[in-house]
Short mmCIF file of C-alpha atoms in Angstrom, two decimals:
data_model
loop_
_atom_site.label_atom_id
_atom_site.label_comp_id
_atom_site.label_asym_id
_atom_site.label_seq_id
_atom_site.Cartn_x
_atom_site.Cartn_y
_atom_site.Cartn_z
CA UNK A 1 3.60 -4.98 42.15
CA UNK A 2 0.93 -6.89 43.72
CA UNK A 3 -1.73 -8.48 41.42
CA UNK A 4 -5.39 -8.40 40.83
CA UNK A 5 -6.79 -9.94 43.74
CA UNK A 6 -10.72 -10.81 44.86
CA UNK A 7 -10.86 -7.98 47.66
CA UNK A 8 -10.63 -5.55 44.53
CA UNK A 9 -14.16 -6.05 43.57
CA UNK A 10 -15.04 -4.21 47.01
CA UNK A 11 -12.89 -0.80 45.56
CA UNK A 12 -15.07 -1.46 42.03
CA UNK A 13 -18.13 -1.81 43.98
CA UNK A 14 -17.27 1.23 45.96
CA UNK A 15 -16.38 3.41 42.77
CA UNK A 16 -19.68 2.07 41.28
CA UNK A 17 -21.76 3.04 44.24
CA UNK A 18 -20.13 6.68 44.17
CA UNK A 19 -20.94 7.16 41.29
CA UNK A 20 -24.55 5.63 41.13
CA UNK A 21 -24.78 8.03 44.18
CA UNK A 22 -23.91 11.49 42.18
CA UNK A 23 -25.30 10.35 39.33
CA UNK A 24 -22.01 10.38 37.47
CA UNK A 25 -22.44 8.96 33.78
CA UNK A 26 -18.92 8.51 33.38
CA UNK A 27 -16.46 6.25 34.93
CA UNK A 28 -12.94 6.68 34.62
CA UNK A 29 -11.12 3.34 35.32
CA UNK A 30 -7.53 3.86 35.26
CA UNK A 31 -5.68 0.51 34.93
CA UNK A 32 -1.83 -0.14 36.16
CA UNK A 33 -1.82 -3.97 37.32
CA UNK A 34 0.04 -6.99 36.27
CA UNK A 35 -2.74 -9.09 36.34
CA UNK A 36 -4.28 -12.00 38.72
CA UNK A 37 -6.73 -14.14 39.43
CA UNK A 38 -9.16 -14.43 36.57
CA UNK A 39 -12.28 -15.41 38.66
CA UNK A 40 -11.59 -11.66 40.48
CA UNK A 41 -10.88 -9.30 37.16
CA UNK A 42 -14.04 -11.48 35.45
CA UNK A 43 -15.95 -10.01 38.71
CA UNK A 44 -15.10 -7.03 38.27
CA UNK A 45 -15.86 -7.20 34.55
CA UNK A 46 -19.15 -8.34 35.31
CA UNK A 47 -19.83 -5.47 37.77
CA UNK A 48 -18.83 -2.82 34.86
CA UNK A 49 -21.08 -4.36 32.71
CA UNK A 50 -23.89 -4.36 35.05
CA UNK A 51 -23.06 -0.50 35.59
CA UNK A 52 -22.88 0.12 31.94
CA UNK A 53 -26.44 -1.86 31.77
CA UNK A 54 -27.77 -0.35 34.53
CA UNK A 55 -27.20 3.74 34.87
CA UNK A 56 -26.64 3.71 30.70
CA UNK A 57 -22.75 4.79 32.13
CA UNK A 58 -19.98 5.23 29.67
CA UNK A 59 -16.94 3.61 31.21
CA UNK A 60 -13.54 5.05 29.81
CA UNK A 61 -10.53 3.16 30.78
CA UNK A 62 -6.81 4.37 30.56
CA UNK A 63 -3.51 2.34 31.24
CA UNK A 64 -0.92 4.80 31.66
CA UNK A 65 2.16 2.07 31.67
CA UNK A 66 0.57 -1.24 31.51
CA UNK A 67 -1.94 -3.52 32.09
CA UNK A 68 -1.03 -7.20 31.84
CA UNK A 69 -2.81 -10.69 31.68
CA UNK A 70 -6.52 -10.00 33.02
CA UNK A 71 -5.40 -6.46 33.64
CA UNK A 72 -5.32 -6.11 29.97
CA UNK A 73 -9.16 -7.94 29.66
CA UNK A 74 -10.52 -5.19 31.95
CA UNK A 75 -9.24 -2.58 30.00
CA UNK A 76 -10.71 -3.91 27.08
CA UNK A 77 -13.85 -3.31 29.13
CA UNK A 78 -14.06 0.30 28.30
CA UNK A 79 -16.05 1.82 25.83
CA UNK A 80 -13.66 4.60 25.20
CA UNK A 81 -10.17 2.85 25.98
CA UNK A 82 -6.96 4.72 26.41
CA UNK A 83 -3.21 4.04 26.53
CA UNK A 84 -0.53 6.44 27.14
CA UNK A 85 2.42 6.25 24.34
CA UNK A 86 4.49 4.31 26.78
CA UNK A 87 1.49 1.94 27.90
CA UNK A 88 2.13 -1.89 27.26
CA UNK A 89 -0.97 -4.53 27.26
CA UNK A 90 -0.35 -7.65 27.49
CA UNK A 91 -2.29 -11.11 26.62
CA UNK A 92 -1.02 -14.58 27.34
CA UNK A 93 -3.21 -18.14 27.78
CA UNK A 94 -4.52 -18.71 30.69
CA UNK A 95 -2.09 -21.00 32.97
CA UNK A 96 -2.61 -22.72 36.26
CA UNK A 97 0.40 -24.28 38.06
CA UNK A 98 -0.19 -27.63 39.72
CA UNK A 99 2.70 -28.49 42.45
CA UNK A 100 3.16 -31.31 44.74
CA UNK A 101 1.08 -34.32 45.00
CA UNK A 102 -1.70 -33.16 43.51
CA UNK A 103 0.07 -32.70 39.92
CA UNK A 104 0.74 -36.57 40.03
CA UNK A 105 -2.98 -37.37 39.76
CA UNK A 106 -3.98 -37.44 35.95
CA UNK A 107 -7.53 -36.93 36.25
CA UNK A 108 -6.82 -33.39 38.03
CA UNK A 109 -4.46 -32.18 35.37
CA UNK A 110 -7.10 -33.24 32.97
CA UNK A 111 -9.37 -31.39 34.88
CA UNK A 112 -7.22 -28.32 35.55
CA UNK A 113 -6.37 -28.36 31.47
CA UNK A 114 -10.24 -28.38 30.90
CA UNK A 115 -10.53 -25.40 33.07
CA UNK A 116 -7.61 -23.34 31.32
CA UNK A 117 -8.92 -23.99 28.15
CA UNK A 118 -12.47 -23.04 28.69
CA UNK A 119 -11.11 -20.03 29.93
CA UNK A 120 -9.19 -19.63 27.55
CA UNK A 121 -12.45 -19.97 24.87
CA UNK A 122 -14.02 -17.20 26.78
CA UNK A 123 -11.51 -14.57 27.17
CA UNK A 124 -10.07 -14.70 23.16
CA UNK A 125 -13.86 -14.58 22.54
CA UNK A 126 -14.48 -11.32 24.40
CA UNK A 127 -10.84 -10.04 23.06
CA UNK A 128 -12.09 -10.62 19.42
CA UNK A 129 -15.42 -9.04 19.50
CA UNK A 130 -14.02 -6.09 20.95
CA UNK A 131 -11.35 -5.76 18.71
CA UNK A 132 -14.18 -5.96 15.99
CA UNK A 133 -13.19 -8.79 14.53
CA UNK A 134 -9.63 -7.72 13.49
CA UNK A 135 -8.42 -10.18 15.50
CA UNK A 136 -9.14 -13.31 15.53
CA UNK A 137 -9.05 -16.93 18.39
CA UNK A 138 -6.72 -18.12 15.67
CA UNK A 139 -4.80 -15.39 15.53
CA UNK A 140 -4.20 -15.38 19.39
CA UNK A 141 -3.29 -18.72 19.52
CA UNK A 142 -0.64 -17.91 17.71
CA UNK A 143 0.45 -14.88 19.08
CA UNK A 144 0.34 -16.75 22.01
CA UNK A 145 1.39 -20.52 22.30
CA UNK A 146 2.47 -20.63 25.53
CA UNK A 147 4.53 -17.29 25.38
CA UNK A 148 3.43 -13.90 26.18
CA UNK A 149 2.20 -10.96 23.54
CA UNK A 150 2.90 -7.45 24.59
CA UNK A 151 1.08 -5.21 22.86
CA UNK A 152 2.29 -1.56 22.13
CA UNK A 153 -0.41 1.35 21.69
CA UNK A 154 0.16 1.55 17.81
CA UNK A 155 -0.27 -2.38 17.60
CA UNK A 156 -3.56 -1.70 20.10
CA UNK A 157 -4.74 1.14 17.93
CA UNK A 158 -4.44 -1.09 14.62
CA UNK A 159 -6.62 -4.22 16.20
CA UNK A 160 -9.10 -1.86 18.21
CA UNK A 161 -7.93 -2.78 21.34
CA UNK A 162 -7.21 0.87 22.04
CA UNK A 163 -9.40 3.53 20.55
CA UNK A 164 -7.13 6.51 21.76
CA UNK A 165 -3.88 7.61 22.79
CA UNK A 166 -2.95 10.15 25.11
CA UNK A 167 -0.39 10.63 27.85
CA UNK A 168 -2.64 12.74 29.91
CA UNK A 169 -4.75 10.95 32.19
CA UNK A 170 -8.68 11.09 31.11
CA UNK A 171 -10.54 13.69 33.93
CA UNK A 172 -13.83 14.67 35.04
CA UNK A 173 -14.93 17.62 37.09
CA UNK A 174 -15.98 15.76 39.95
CA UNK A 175 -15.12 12.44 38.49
CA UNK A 176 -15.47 8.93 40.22
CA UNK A 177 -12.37 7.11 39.29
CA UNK A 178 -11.86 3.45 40.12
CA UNK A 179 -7.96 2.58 40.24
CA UNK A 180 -7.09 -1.03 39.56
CA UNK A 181 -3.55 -1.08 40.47
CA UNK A 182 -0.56 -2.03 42.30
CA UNK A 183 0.49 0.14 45.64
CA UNK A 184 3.57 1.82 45.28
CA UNK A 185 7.12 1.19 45.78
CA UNK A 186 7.37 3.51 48.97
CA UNK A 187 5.43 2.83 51.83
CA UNK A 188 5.42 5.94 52.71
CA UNK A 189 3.69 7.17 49.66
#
């Protein structure tokens, strides 16, 4: 399954300009992804923001199976969020791996630690105000110290993460959807 990646702001910003375009007030983001690079998904966060700022759109976002690491951050970006029964999130600290020479150098570690933390800071942050506070940074610290949580939809439902469940996919008549996922296994498909 390939992973978030910076060229997928270019689909969002494609999606977004769609439906900009037909004046569509309702953007349905459906989410299947293991994650990736957190500079990309926070991108991509930022542009649904802007959109939600912008045209007054309602984003709704639905993981049908799952949506891992910063997969699981953009779906929080929805303001109607949706998991099927089967859907898995999943939240973990942010990690960089160091190889080779440069891991020898202490100051770049320090550095690179720095970095992970201050993400870190910033995504529990935007994880606990949309959960509405019944969650806590504490609380994912220690849900996740170096391990990962996977989240079911009853678990999501119970900290706001989620704030519906259905196995049928959100639709629109005419609706813009922007798919944040993986390709297939076939490459024929």
């Amino acid at each position: 399954m390939r992973r978030i990646r910076r060229r997928k702001h270019i689909r969002v910003d494609r999606a977004l300009e769609k439906a900009k375009t037909v004046g569509q007030k309702v953007l349905i983001v459906r989410i299947h992804s293991t994650g990736g690079s957190v500079p990309a998904g926070n991108l991509i966060r930022n542009r649904l923001k802007e959109y939600q700022k912008q045209h007054g759109g309602q984003i709704v976002t639905y993981v049908p199976v799952l949506a891992f690491s910063m997969a699981a951050i953009l779906f929080l970006c929805g303001d109607r969020r949706v998991m099927s029964h089967s859907a898995r999130l999943m939240l973990h600290r942010v990690s960089l791996h160091e190889t080779g020479e440069c891991s020898k150098d202490v100051h770049l570690i320090q550095s690179v630690n720095d970095y992970c933390v201050n993400l870190n800071t910033e995504l529990f942050e935007f994880v606990v105000q949309k959960s509405n506070k019944r969650l806590t940074s504490k609380d994912l610290e220690e849900r996740t110290p170096g391990i990962d949580w996977y989240i079911t939809y009853k678990e999501a439902l119970d900290y706001n993460l989620a704030t519906h469940v259905s196995d049928v996919q959100p639709r629109l008549v005419a609706a813009v959807r922007c798919i944040i996922e993986g390709p297939s296994r076939s490459k024929y498909n």
